[in-house]
Each structure stands twice: as C-alpha cells, then as structure tokens.
Short mmCIF file of C-alpha atoms in Angstrom, two decimals:
data_model
loop_
_atom_site.label_atom_id
_atom_site.label_comp_id
_atom_site.label_asym_id
_atom_site.label_seq_id
_atom_site.Cartn_x
_atom_site.Cartn_y
_atom_site.Cartn_z
CA MET A 1 20.26 -24.58 20.27
CA THR A 2 21.54 -23.40 23.66
CA LYS A 3 19.80 -20.61 25.53
CA ASN A 4 22.94 -18.50 25.30
CA ARG A 5 23.02 -18.76 21.50
CA GLN A 6 19.30 -18.05 21.31
CA ARG A 7 19.88 -14.92 23.39
CA GLN A 8 22.72 -13.80 21.13
CA LEU A 9 20.64 -14.26 18.00
CA THR A 10 17.74 -12.34 19.52
CA ILE A 11 20.04 -9.46 20.48
CA VAL A 12 21.44 -9.31 16.92
CA LEU A 13 17.96 -9.19 15.37
CA ILE A 14 16.65 -6.64 17.89
CA SER A 15 19.71 -4.44 17.22
CA PHE A 16 19.02 -4.56 13.49
CA GLY A 17 15.36 -3.79 14.22
CA ILE A 18 16.12 -0.76 16.40
CA PHE A 19 18.40 0.70 13.73
CA THR A 20 15.90 0.19 10.92
CA SER A 21 13.02 1.53 13.03
CA GLY A 22 14.96 4.79 13.32
CA LEU A 23 15.32 4.93 9.53
CA PHE A 24 11.65 4.05 9.13
CA LEU A 25 10.46 6.91 11.35
CA LEU A 26 12.82 9.45 9.77
CA SER A 27 11.63 8.45 6.29
CA PHE A 28 8.34 10.26 6.93
CA LEU A 29 10.17 13.61 6.87
CA LYS A 30 9.56 14.42 3.22
CA PRO A 31 7.38 16.70 1.07
CA LEU A 32 4.16 15.41 -0.49
CA MET A 33 4.44 13.80 -3.91
CA GLN A 34 2.07 13.79 -6.90
CA ASP A 35 -0.27 10.91 -6.04
CA GLU A 36 -0.54 12.05 -2.43
CA GLY A 37 -1.64 15.48 -3.62
CA VAL A 38 -4.23 14.00 -5.99
CA PHE A 39 -5.80 11.80 -3.30
CA LEU A 40 -5.86 14.55 -0.68
CA LYS A 41 -7.39 17.12 -3.04
CA ILE A 42 -10.12 14.71 -4.16
CA ALA A 43 -10.77 13.81 -0.52
CA SER A 44 -11.10 17.46 0.50
CA GLY A 45 -13.39 17.99 -2.49
CA LEU A 46 -15.60 15.13 -1.28
CA ASN A 47 -16.09 16.97 1.99
CA ASP A 48 -17.14 20.04 -0.04
CA GLY A 49 -19.78 18.10 -1.97
CA LEU A 50 -17.70 17.32 -5.07
CA LEU A 51 -17.36 13.82 -6.52
CA PRO A 52 -14.47 11.75 -7.85
CA TYR A 53 -14.60 10.78 -11.53
CA ARG A 54 -17.10 13.60 -12.22
CA ASN A 55 -15.52 16.71 -10.67
CA TYR A 56 -12.03 15.22 -10.58
CA PHE A 57 -10.39 12.92 -13.10
CA ASP A 58 -8.43 10.00 -11.66
CA HIS A 59 -7.74 6.37 -12.48
CA LYS A 60 -7.63 4.79 -9.01
CA ASN A 61 -10.28 2.86 -7.13
CA PRO A 62 -12.25 5.06 -4.70
CA ALA A 63 -11.47 3.72 -1.19
CA ILE A 64 -8.49 6.04 -0.71
CA TYR A 65 -10.60 9.15 -1.35
CA TYR A 66 -13.30 8.20 1.13
CA LEU A 67 -10.77 7.15 3.79
CA PHE A 68 -8.91 10.46 3.53
CA ALA A 69 -12.18 12.42 3.40
CA ALA A 70 -13.21 10.85 6.71
CA PHE A 71 -9.83 11.64 8.27
CA LEU A 72 -9.80 15.23 6.97
CA LYS A 73 -12.97 15.88 8.96
CA ILE A 74 -10.85 15.24 12.06
CA SER A 75 -7.66 17.02 10.99
CA THR A 76 -6.44 18.72 7.81
CA SER A 77 -2.80 18.73 8.90
CA ALA A 78 -0.36 16.88 6.67
CA VAL A 79 1.56 15.89 9.82
CA SER A 80 -1.56 14.26 11.29
CA LEU A 81 -2.09 12.35 8.05
CA LYS A 82 1.46 11.03 8.15
CA ILE A 83 0.99 9.93 11.77
CA PHE A 84 -2.15 8.11 10.66
CA LEU A 85 -0.17 6.42 7.87
CA LEU A 86 2.55 5.50 10.36
CA ILE A 87 -0.02 3.77 12.59
CA VAL A 88 -1.41 1.83 9.61
CA ASN A 89 2.11 0.79 8.61
CA LEU A 90 2.86 -0.38 12.14
CA GLY A 91 -0.37 -2.38 12.04
CA SER A 92 0.77 -4.06 8.81
CA ILE A 93 4.22 -4.76 10.25
CA PHE A 94 2.69 -6.34 13.35
CA LEU A 95 0.42 -8.51 11.18
CA ILE A 96 3.41 -9.66 9.10
CA ALA A 97 5.29 -10.61 12.27
CA LYS A 98 2.22 -12.28 13.76
CA ILE A 99 1.59 -14.34 10.63
CA SER A 100 5.29 -15.26 10.49
CA SER A 101 5.15 -16.50 14.08
CA THR A 102 2.38 -18.94 13.13
CA LEU A 103 4.99 -20.74 11.02
CA ASP A 104 7.62 -20.58 13.76
CA LYS A 105 7.53 -18.55 16.97
CA LYS A 106 11.15 -17.54 16.44
CA ALA A 107 10.21 -15.81 13.16
CA PHE A 108 8.52 -12.87 14.93
CA TYR A 109 11.62 -10.68 15.43
CA PRO A 110 13.18 -11.37 12.00
CA ALA A 111 9.85 -10.42 10.42
CA LEU A 112 9.76 -7.14 12.37
CA PHE A 113 13.26 -6.20 11.23
CA LEU A 114 12.69 -7.13 7.58
CA SER A 115 9.34 -5.30 7.53
CA LEU A 116 10.82 -2.09 8.90
CA LEU A 117 13.65 -2.31 6.38
CA THR A 118 11.47 -2.84 3.32
CA PHE A 119 8.68 -0.43 4.26
CA THR A 120 11.35 2.26 4.60
CA PHE A 121 12.90 1.83 1.16
CA PHE A 122 9.86 0.69 -0.83
CA GLU A 123 8.01 3.96 -0.08
CA GLY A 124 5.73 2.75 2.67
CA ASN A 125 5.88 6.35 3.89
CA PHE A 126 3.72 7.66 1.01
CA LEU A 127 0.06 8.56 1.51
CA ILE A 128 -1.00 6.34 -1.36
CA THR A 129 -3.10 3.23 -1.97
CA GLU A 130 -0.59 0.40 -1.42
CA PRO A 131 0.13 0.83 2.33
CA PHE A 132 -3.60 0.89 3.11
CA GLY A 133 -4.51 -1.89 0.69
CA ILE A 134 -1.86 -4.25 2.05
CA PHE A 135 -3.10 -3.67 5.61
CA PHE A 136 -6.55 -4.96 4.69
CA LEU A 137 -5.11 -7.80 2.59
CA LEU A 138 -2.96 -8.94 5.52
CA LEU A 139 -6.03 -8.87 7.77
CA SER A 140 -7.85 -10.98 5.19
CA LEU A 141 -4.97 -13.47 5.10
CA TYR A 142 -4.84 -13.51 8.90
CA PHE A 143 -8.51 -14.54 9.05
CA TYR A 144 -7.86 -17.24 6.45
CA LEU A 145 -4.95 -18.68 8.43
CA ASN A 146 -6.84 -18.58 11.72
CA ASP A 147 -9.87 -20.20 10.16
CA LYS A 148 -7.58 -22.89 8.81
CA SER A 149 -5.85 -23.47 12.16
CA TYR A 150 -9.24 -23.48 13.90
CA SER A 151 -10.49 -26.23 11.64
CA PHE A 152 -7.27 -28.18 11.99
CA HIS A 153 -7.44 -27.85 15.77
CA LEU A 154 -10.99 -29.17 15.95
CA GLN A 155 -10.28 -32.04 13.61
CA ASN A 156 -7.38 -33.20 15.75
CA CYS A 157 -9.13 -32.68 19.08
CA HIS A 158 -12.19 -34.75 18.33
CA PRO A 159 -12.93 -37.59 15.93
CA ARG A 160 -15.45 -36.98 13.19
CA PRO A 161 -18.90 -37.73 14.74
CA ASP A 162 -21.41 -40.10 13.24
CA ARG A 163 -24.37 -38.78 11.26
CA GLU A 164 -26.83 -38.87 14.18
CA SER A 165 -24.70 -36.69 16.44
CA ARG A 166 -24.10 -33.94 13.88
CA LYS A 167 -26.22 -31.13 15.27
CA ILE A 168 -24.18 -27.97 15.15
CA ARG A 169 -22.66 -26.95 11.87
CA ASP A 170 -19.16 -25.53 11.63
CA LYS A 171 -18.57 -23.79 8.29
CA SER A 172 -15.00 -25.03 7.99
CA ILE A 173 -15.13 -28.75 8.83
CA GLY A 174 -18.69 -30.02 8.96
CA TRP A 175 -20.44 -30.96 12.21
CA ILE A 176 -19.64 -30.88 15.92
CA PRO A 177 -21.72 -32.88 18.42
CA ASN A 178 -23.94 -31.04 20.90
CA GLN A 179 -22.32 -32.63 23.91
CA VAL A 180 -18.96 -31.06 23.01
CA TRP A 181 -20.42 -27.56 23.11
CA ASN A 182 -22.38 -28.29 26.29
CA ASP A 183 -19.40 -29.68 28.18
CA ARG A 184 -17.04 -26.69 28.30
CA LYS A 185 -15.10 -28.03 31.27
CA ASN A 186 -14.12 -31.19 29.43
CA HIS A 187 -13.51 -29.44 26.10
CA PRO A 188 -12.25 -25.90 26.88
CA GLN A 189 -10.23 -25.86 23.66
CA TYR A 190 -13.44 -25.38 21.65
CA PHE A 191 -14.30 -22.18 23.48
CA SER A 192 -10.93 -20.51 23.74
CA ILE A 193 -11.21 -19.12 20.20
CA ASN A 194 -13.07 -15.89 19.63
CA ASN A 195 -16.55 -16.47 18.23
CA ILE A 196 -15.79 -14.05 15.42
CA LEU A 197 -13.63 -16.71 13.76
CA ILE A 198 -16.80 -18.62 12.93
CA TYR A 199 -17.28 -15.93 10.28
CA ALA A 200 -13.62 -15.90 9.21
CA PRO A 201 -14.21 -16.76 5.51
CA PHE A 202 -16.86 -14.04 5.11
CA LEU A 203 -14.71 -11.46 6.92
CA SER A 204 -11.68 -12.52 4.91
CA GLY A 205 -13.58 -11.91 1.68
CA LEU A 206 -14.89 -8.55 2.89
CA LEU A 207 -11.38 -7.37 3.83
CA ALA A 208 -9.94 -8.63 0.53
CA CYS A 209 -12.56 -6.57 -1.31
CA ILE A 210 -11.64 -3.46 0.70
CA ALA A 211 -8.01 -4.00 -0.34
CA PHE A 212 -9.17 -4.27 -3.96
CA LEU A 213 -11.17 -1.04 -3.58
CA PHE A 214 -7.90 0.70 -2.77
CA LYS A 215 -6.09 -0.57 -5.86
CA GLN A 216 -7.19 -2.69 -8.80
CA THR A 217 -4.20 -5.06 -8.75
CA PHE A 218 -5.18 -6.43 -5.33
CA ILE A 219 -7.79 -8.47 -7.21
CA VAL A 220 -4.98 -10.90 -8.08
CA ASN A 221 -4.15 -11.56 -4.41
CA SER A 222 -7.86 -11.90 -3.69
CA ALA A 223 -8.12 -14.52 -6.43
CA VAL A 224 -5.23 -16.45 -4.87
CA LEU A 225 -7.00 -16.44 -1.50
CA ALA A 226 -10.23 -17.54 -3.16
CA PHE A 227 -8.38 -20.46 -4.77
CA PHE A 228 -7.01 -21.64 -1.42
CA TYR A 229 -10.45 -21.33 0.16
CA PHE A 230 -11.93 -23.39 -2.68
CA LYS A 231 -9.19 -25.97 -2.32
CA LYS A 232 -9.85 -26.24 1.41
CA ASP A 233 -13.65 -26.24 1.54
CA LYS A 234 -16.34 -25.20 -0.92
CA ARG A 235 -18.59 -23.72 1.77
CA SER A 236 -15.73 -21.52 2.98
CA PHE A 237 -15.15 -20.47 -0.63
CA LEU A 238 -18.81 -19.43 -0.94
CA ASP A 239 -18.60 -17.48 2.31
CA PHE A 240 -15.41 -15.78 1.13
CA SER A 241 -17.06 -14.92 -2.19
CA SER A 242 -20.14 -13.48 -0.52
CA GLY A 243 -17.92 -11.40 1.77
CA PHE A 244 -16.02 -10.09 -1.25
CA LEU A 245 -19.13 -9.29 -3.28
CA THR A 246 -21.05 -7.53 -0.48
CA PRO A 247 -19.06 -4.23 -0.38
CA LEU A 248 -18.46 -4.39 -4.14
CA LEU A 249 -22.18 -4.56 -4.93
CA ALA A 250 -22.87 -1.85 -2.35
CA LEU A 251 -20.34 0.44 -4.06
CA ILE A 252 -21.78 -0.25 -7.53
CA LEU A 253 -25.30 0.55 -6.34
CA TYR A 254 -24.12 3.71 -4.58
CA PHE A 255 -22.19 4.94 -7.63
CA ALA A 256 -25.17 4.18 -9.85
CA GLU A 257 -27.37 6.18 -7.47
CA ILE A 258 -25.11 9.27 -7.62
CA ASN A 259 -24.55 8.78 -11.37
CA ILE A 260 -20.78 8.28 -11.45
CA LEU A 261 -20.66 4.56 -12.23
CA SER A 262 -19.94 5.10 -15.93
CA PRO A 263 -17.07 7.64 -15.52
CA PHE A 264 -15.65 5.52 -12.69
CA PHE A 265 -15.48 2.43 -14.89
CA ASN A 266 -14.10 4.43 -17.83
CA GLN A 267 -11.34 6.17 -15.85
CA ALA A 268 -10.35 3.42 -13.40
CA TYR A 269 -10.52 0.49 -15.81
CA VAL A 270 -10.82 1.37 -19.51
CA LEU A 271 -8.35 4.28 -19.61
CA ASN A 272 -6.19 3.00 -16.77
CA PHE A 273 -5.42 -0.23 -18.60
CA THR A 274 -5.27 1.14 -22.16
CA ALA A 275 -3.89 4.69 -22.07
CA TYR A 276 -0.73 4.30 -20.00
CA PRO A 277 2.27 3.08 -22.03
CA LYS A 278 4.33 0.26 -20.56
CA GLU A 279 7.89 1.06 -19.56
CA PRO A 280 10.68 -1.07 -21.04
CA PHE A 281 11.50 -3.97 -18.74
CA PHE A 282 15.21 -3.14 -18.42
CA TYR A 283 14.42 0.52 -17.70
CA ALA A 284 12.20 -0.53 -14.79
CA VAL A 285 14.83 -2.98 -13.52
CA LYS A 286 17.53 -0.31 -13.68
CA LYS A 287 15.37 2.17 -11.76
CA LEU A 288 14.50 -0.38 -9.08
CA SER A 289 17.93 -1.99 -8.74
CA PHE A 290 19.22 0.29 -5.97
CA THR A 291 16.03 -0.15 -3.94
CA PHE A 292 16.48 -3.92 -4.12
CA LEU A 293 20.14 -3.49 -3.15
CA GLN A 294 19.12 -1.47 -0.08
CA THR A 295 16.89 -4.36 1.00
CA PHE A 296 19.27 -7.14 -0.05
CA PRO A 297 19.02 -9.07 3.27
CA LEU A 298 15.37 -9.77 2.49
CA TRP A 299 16.06 -11.11 -0.98
CA PHE A 300 19.01 -13.20 0.24
CA LEU A 301 16.71 -14.93 2.74
CA PHE A 302 13.81 -15.14 0.30
CA ILE A 303 15.95 -17.01 -2.22
CA LEU A 304 17.30 -19.17 0.61
CA SER A 305 13.74 -20.15 1.55
CA PHE A 306 13.47 -22.16 -1.68
CA SER A 307 16.16 -24.61 -0.57
CA LYS A 308 15.04 -28.14 0.26
CA LYS A 309 16.11 -27.78 3.90
CA ILE A 310 13.75 -24.83 4.41
CA ARG A 311 10.93 -25.17 1.91
CA GLU A 312 7.74 -26.58 3.43
CA GLU A 313 4.23 -27.07 2.09
CA ASN A 314 2.65 -24.63 4.54
CA ILE A 315 4.49 -21.64 3.01
CA PHE A 316 3.29 -22.25 -0.57
CA ILE A 317 0.38 -19.83 -0.10
CA PHE A 318 2.87 -17.01 0.59
CA TYR A 319 4.82 -17.82 -2.56
CA ALA A 320 1.55 -17.72 -4.51
CA MET A 321 0.56 -14.37 -2.97
CA PHE A 322 3.98 -12.97 -3.90
CA PHE A 323 4.42 -14.25 -7.45
CA ALA A 324 0.85 -14.00 -8.79
CA PRO A 325 0.78 -10.15 -9.11
CA VAL A 326 4.50 -9.64 -9.83
CA LEU A 327 4.12 -9.64 -13.62
CA LEU A 328 1.96 -6.52 -13.29
CA PHE A 329 4.89 -4.60 -11.76
CA LEU A 330 7.69 -5.57 -14.10
CA THR A 331 6.98 -2.72 -16.53
CA ARG A 332 6.68 0.01 -13.87
CA HIS A 333 9.64 1.49 -12.00
CA TYR A 334 7.86 2.69 -8.86
CA PRO A 335 9.07 0.98 -5.64
CA HIS A 336 5.72 1.37 -3.85
CA TYR A 337 4.05 -1.02 -6.30
CA TRP A 338 5.97 -3.82 -4.58
CA ILE A 339 4.40 -3.15 -1.17
CA GLN A 340 1.51 -5.27 -2.42
CA VAL A 341 3.69 -8.40 -2.50
CA ILE A 342 6.71 -7.75 -0.27
CA PRO A 343 5.00 -8.87 3.00
CA PHE A 344 4.75 -12.39 1.60
CA ALA A 345 8.46 -12.42 0.78
CA ILE A 346 9.13 -11.21 4.33
CA ILE A 347 7.09 -14.04 5.88
CA THR A 348 9.00 -16.73 3.98
CA ALA A 349 12.32 -14.96 4.61
CA ALA A 350 11.64 -14.73 8.36
CA PHE A 351 10.82 -18.43 8.34
CA ALA A 352 14.14 -19.07 6.58
CA VAL A 353 15.99 -17.24 9.38
CA THR A 354 14.64 -19.69 11.95
CA LYS A 355 16.01 -22.58 9.89
CA ILE A 356 19.56 -21.20 9.70
CA TYR A 357 19.94 -20.37 13.40
CA ASP A 358 21.95 -23.56 13.98
CA ASP A 359 24.00 -23.19 10.80
CA LYS A 360 26.61 -20.73 12.03
CA LYS A 361 28.24 -20.22 8.62
CA ILE A 362 25.03 -19.24 6.83
CA PHE A 363 23.72 -17.17 9.72
CA ASN A 364 27.02 -15.32 10.07
CA LEU A 365 26.92 -14.66 6.32
CA PHE A 366 23.43 -13.22 6.78
CA VAL A 367 24.69 -10.96 9.60
CA VAL A 368 27.61 -9.71 7.47
CA ILE A 369 25.36 -9.08 4.45
CA THR A 370 22.83 -7.24 6.60
CA THR A 371 25.46 -5.09 8.30
CA ILE A 372 27.06 -4.04 5.01
CA SER A 373 23.65 -3.44 3.40
CA LEU A 374 22.47 -1.27 6.32
CA LEU A 375 25.70 0.72 6.23
CA ILE A 376 25.40 1.47 2.50
CA SER A 377 21.67 2.15 2.75
CA SER A 378 22.00 4.52 5.71
CA ILE A 379 24.64 6.64 3.93
CA TRP A 380 22.31 7.23 0.98
CA PHE A 381 19.31 7.53 3.29
CA PHE A 382 20.75 10.39 5.35
CA LYS A 383 21.97 12.10 2.19
CA ASP A 384 18.43 12.01 0.76
CA MET A 385 16.92 12.99 4.11
CA ASN A 386 19.02 16.15 4.17
CA PHE A 387 17.52 17.17 0.80
CA ASN A 388 14.02 16.18 1.93
CA ILE A 389 14.19 18.32 5.07
CA LYS A 390 15.20 21.33 2.97
CA LYS A 391 12.34 20.59 0.57
CA LEU A 392 9.91 20.15 3.45
CA LYS A 393 10.76 23.59 4.84
CA GLU A 394 10.39 25.19 1.42
CA GLU A 395 7.12 23.34 0.84
CA LYS A 396 5.63 25.08 3.89
CA GLU A 397 6.95 28.44 2.67
CA ALA A 398 5.51 27.87 -0.81
CA ALA A 399 2.12 26.80 0.56
CA THR A 400 1.91 29.98 2.64
CA PHE A 401 2.91 32.14 -0.33
CA LEU A 402 0.28 30.58 -2.61
CA ARG A 403 -2.40 30.71 0.06
CA ASN A 404 -1.90 34.47 0.41
CA LEU A 405 -2.34 35.17 -3.30
CA PRO A 406 -5.80 36.64 -4.05
CA GLU A 407 -6.51 34.44 -7.08
CA LYS A 408 -8.64 31.36 -6.36
CA LYS A 409 -7.79 29.25 -9.41
CA MET A 410 -4.48 27.54 -10.04
CA ILE A 411 -2.77 25.19 -12.49
CA ALA A 412 -0.05 22.96 -11.05
CA GLU A 413 2.43 20.91 -13.04
CA ASN A 414 2.23 17.20 -12.19
CA LYS A 415 5.10 17.29 -9.72
CA PHE A 416 3.36 19.98 -7.64
CA VAL A 417 -0.23 18.72 -7.53
CA SER A 418 0.00 18.60 -3.72
CA PHE A 419 -0.22 22.41 -3.62
CA TYR A 420 -3.91 22.24 -4.55
CA PHE A 421 -4.41 20.69 -1.13
CA LEU A 422 -1.72 22.63 0.75
CA SER A 423 -2.74 26.08 -0.55
CA ASP A 424 -6.54 25.61 -0.68
CA LYS A 425 -6.53 26.75 -4.32
CA GLU A 426 -8.92 25.19 -6.84
CA PRO A 427 -7.95 23.55 -10.14
CA VAL A 428 -9.31 25.16 -13.30
CA ASN A 429 -11.00 21.92 -14.40
CA LYS A 430 -11.24 18.29 -13.34
CA TYR A 431 -7.70 17.49 -14.52
CA LEU A 432 -5.42 17.69 -11.48
CA TYR A 433 -2.58 16.33 -13.60
CA LEU A 434 -1.86 15.95 -17.31
CA THR A 435 -0.44 12.65 -18.55
CA GLU A 436 -1.08 10.07 -21.28
CA ILE A 437 -4.30 9.04 -19.57
CA THR A 438 -5.79 12.56 -19.71
CA ASP A 439 -4.82 12.92 -23.38
CA SER A 440 -7.74 10.64 -24.19
CA GLU A 441 -10.05 13.45 -23.05
CA SER A 442 -7.94 16.31 -24.49
CA GLY A 443 -7.12 17.50 -20.98
CA GLU A 444 -4.19 19.67 -22.05
CA GLU A 445 -6.15 21.44 -24.79
CA LYS A 446 -9.05 22.14 -22.42
CA THR A 447 -6.63 23.63 -19.89
CA ILE A 448 -5.10 25.94 -22.52
CA ASP A 449 -8.59 27.05 -23.61
CA TYR A 450 -9.39 27.94 -20.00
CA LEU A 451 -6.24 30.07 -19.69
CA LYS A 452 -7.07 31.98 -22.85
CA LYS A 453 -10.44 32.94 -21.36
CA ASN A 454 -9.21 33.35 -17.76
CA PRO A 455 -5.62 34.63 -17.79
CA ASP A 456 -5.63 35.67 -14.10
CA THR A 457 -4.70 32.18 -12.96
CA ILE A 458 -1.82 31.11 -10.73
CA ILE A 459 0.64 28.81 -12.48
CA VAL A 460 2.86 26.50 -10.42
CA TRP A 461 5.45 24.94 -12.70
CA THR A 462 8.78 23.16 -12.78
CA ASN A 463 11.96 25.17 -13.36
CA ASN A 464 13.26 22.33 -15.55
CA HIS A 465 11.29 22.58 -18.78
CA ASN A 466 12.43 19.14 -19.88
CA LEU A 467 10.52 17.49 -17.03
CA ALA A 468 7.07 18.87 -17.83
CA TYR A 469 4.73 16.49 -19.63
CA ALA A 470 2.32 19.10 -21.03
CA LYS A 471 4.65 20.76 -23.56
CA LYS A 472 1.90 22.69 -25.39
CA LEU A 473 0.64 24.14 -22.14
CA GLN A 474 4.18 24.95 -21.06
CA LYS A 475 4.83 26.79 -24.34
CA TYR A 476 1.69 28.89 -23.81
CA ILE A 477 2.69 29.68 -20.21
CA LEU A 478 6.24 30.74 -21.13
CA LYS A 479 4.87 33.06 -23.82
CA ASN A 480 2.14 34.73 -21.77
CA TYR A 481 3.24 34.51 -18.12
CA GLU A 482 6.17 35.72 -16.02
CA ILE A 483 7.86 34.37 -12.90
CA ILE A 484 6.88 36.07 -9.63
CA LYS A 485 8.48 33.64 -7.18
CA GLU A 486 11.03 30.80 -7.23
CA PHE A 487 11.51 27.90 -4.83
CA PRO A 488 14.87 26.38 -5.83
CA GLU A 489 14.92 23.42 -3.40
CA LEU A 490 11.61 22.22 -4.81
CA GLY A 491 12.58 23.09 -8.38
CA MET A 492 9.37 25.12 -8.54
CA VAL A 493 8.43 28.52 -9.97
CA VAL A 494 5.20 30.52 -9.71
CA TYR A 495 3.91 32.38 -12.77
CA MET A 496 1.35 35.15 -13.19
CA PRO A 497 0.21 36.90 -16.41
CA ILE A 498 2.58 39.38 -18.03
CA ILE A 499 1.25 42.86 -17.36
#
C-alpha cells in the first residue's frame, strides 16, 4: 500500500470518527430513564444509611449502587453523573481501540469509529450497569492479552533454560535464569514491561469479578476468559480464579455481616431468573432491527471477518467473548444488553478493515455503506434529539414542581422512577417499581394498602393508561385522586387526593 493511499484511508476513517463523536456526545442530552432512576435512588439511600435488597427491592448485582453512592458524595448533579459516564465510555472505547491495535496497528482508527457509532445507538449513554461492567471486562481482557504477549515475548527472546538454572519463577511460562535478570544491559527487553503484569492473571480475574458484580450475565464472559487461561497455563488459571473469588467472597461476607445476603440472593438470582417472562424472539428482533440498521457498517465488517482471507486463530477469543452470552439477549429487546458483547464484534470488525485496505472494491463498498448508514441514522438521531431536549427541559420543571410540594412520600409509575432521585421524595415502601418480579411479593397490593391508610401521597403517573403495568393501583388512583399538574412532553401527570 502506498503512503498516499494510506493517508487517504486514514482521512476517511477519521472523518467518520469525527462525525460519530458528535452524535455520541449529543446522545447524552436526554432525560433519565427507569433503571437510571432506580440505581440513583438506591445509591442516595445508601448514603443515608439505607440498604439495597432490604430497604429497596431490586434484581441487579450491587456494584452499581456502591459506585453511584461514592460518586454522589462528590456531586448529586445529574449532569456530573453523565460526564462521569462519558469518561467511562471513552475509557472503554480507548481500550477497544488499544486491543484492536494489538492485532494490527492500522486497526486503531477503525475501532475508534465503530465504537463511537455503536455506543451511541446501543444506549451507551445510559447510567446503567452495562457501560460500567464492560469497562472492567475490557480491562480484564487487556491484562489477559498482555500477559499472553509477555509470555510469548520471553519464550521467543530466550531458550528454555535447563533445570539447574531455573531460579526465578514466572507465573506464565515457567522459569527464567538469574543471569538474565541480573544483566539488564544485555537483556533490556525483560525489564521494559511494567512489573504489574507479573500479576496479570490475578488482576484479570479481579476485574472480571467486578464486571460480574455489575451484572449477572458477565459471568459468561468471565467463564470464557477462565477457559482461555486454563488452556494456556494451569497456574495462570488458578491465579485468575483466585482473583475472581477474592472480591466475591469479600462481598458475601460483608452482606452476611449486615444481614442482606438472603434477600440479595432471592431478588438478584431466584426472582430475577424465574419471575420475568421471556419476550417472543421475533418481537425482540423487530424491536432491535432499526438499532442494528443504524450500526450496519459494524455488522457488515463483522460478517466479513469470518472469510478465509481475514479469519485468523488469534481472533477466536473475541468470537467466543461475543457469541457465548448472546443467547441470553435474544429474548429481550433492550439495545443496551448488547453493550456486553459489541466490543468484541468491533475488535474483529476493525481487524477486517485492515485486511480490505488493498481491495479497493470491498473498501469502497464499505465506505458507501457507512456513508448511507450514517446519513439515515443521523436523520432519525436529530429527530429523536429534538424530542429529548424538550423532555429534558420539562424534566427539570417537573423535578422543581415536585420538590416544592410539602408531602414527603410519593408513588411513581415505572416510567418516572427517576423523580424519586430528582425530587428528593421518598417511596412509600421498598418497591420503586412494580413489574412481574415484584408481583412475587405482592408489591402492588402492599402499595394500595399504604394509600388507603395514607391518602396524602403524591402520585406521579403516565397520561396513557394503557402503558401502566400496575392496573389495580391505577384504578384506585383514578377513583380517589385528581390531576393537579400535567407535563405533556414527558407524558406525565401528578395526582393528589380528591378533596
């Protein structure tokens, strides 16, 4: 490839990257959604001495609550939280590009562009578990790959020593003779790697566990990593396992100490995996189809990466990390679920780009597909952004209105759970939302019983009665409460008792 062509290709990819980075930044201009409100309210409750699973019902692993609780001690602004999320996302995007460049240096810029594109349309801008979990999983993978390259480097720099000269143990490959470590001038390559990589398997396991503590499904990716560690070296596998188990055992002991281990296990595992009904496969596909269309350049390259001209053995781990958890997402229509696996599709897709640089027909096809896809995506994006900005303004107005009401207790319909956090109002019980999973504890009936005894409660509800899940509660509200304020952009109404 000539330098001129290389320059042209780089300019094309950087141009795509600049455009998508603008979309990525603008995507953060949106109101808070249900899960964000749940996590932030539980986190603020933690800072007030309340506990998840006891004082608040939820079915997620606890890392997100404790992370947000720590951040809320610094700032309680929703804007600050989104900036924090943006920084974490940028960290993940950099890691994806860095890992891609280990396969081929030219893959760095394609990986940046594809990451910005997919994080924009797969809801990487939500304050939820997936963006944080994938950051730690990518760090874990990065340590695995560096540990692997470190071992490979040593093996190729020095022949395996005889038994008598094996004095210093390296956890990845066996033994390194003393004279190698003592003679740094003759063997500088041994000392150019940060000493922390000696502990790469343990750190990789620890980071994989942190990812799992954000969301249960990350256990599948952790198992894939464990398999590759076992395949490479049993000692590394043991180190990875001990790194994974250390924070997990610490959490179990801590939860046992504060007496929430049983409700945690019941809510996050028993009810989470038994109470939620699965969505029909074709319903989920239909809901997700436009999101996949918006990111079509990624999937075009991902499929291309399976061709014989591109496929190589060193990218199999990324295929495994992508496909292993996918079955868990096929009956759910939420785009953000895919953040857990999309980085691994990006890495292989970026690698595919480097292999089609010299094939002008295929690369030009990629450029045409990307241009058309970005054009279509941006039209819908700016249309949605216009609605989101209106909603964002009304969200601030609604939060101020609710905050100024004298009543302290409030019930919010699922769509408006974020107003517990935004208005500083308290829920009437531990059920921040009412869905199939709370039916197992009669959450709706308990909420109605509370209203009968304490009618002076603020009700924040949807103006579309067909959307509400808790129909019995809605029927009681419509009979005994009246509207005092409407927020049409949000589709929200505020009720108080009929006088």
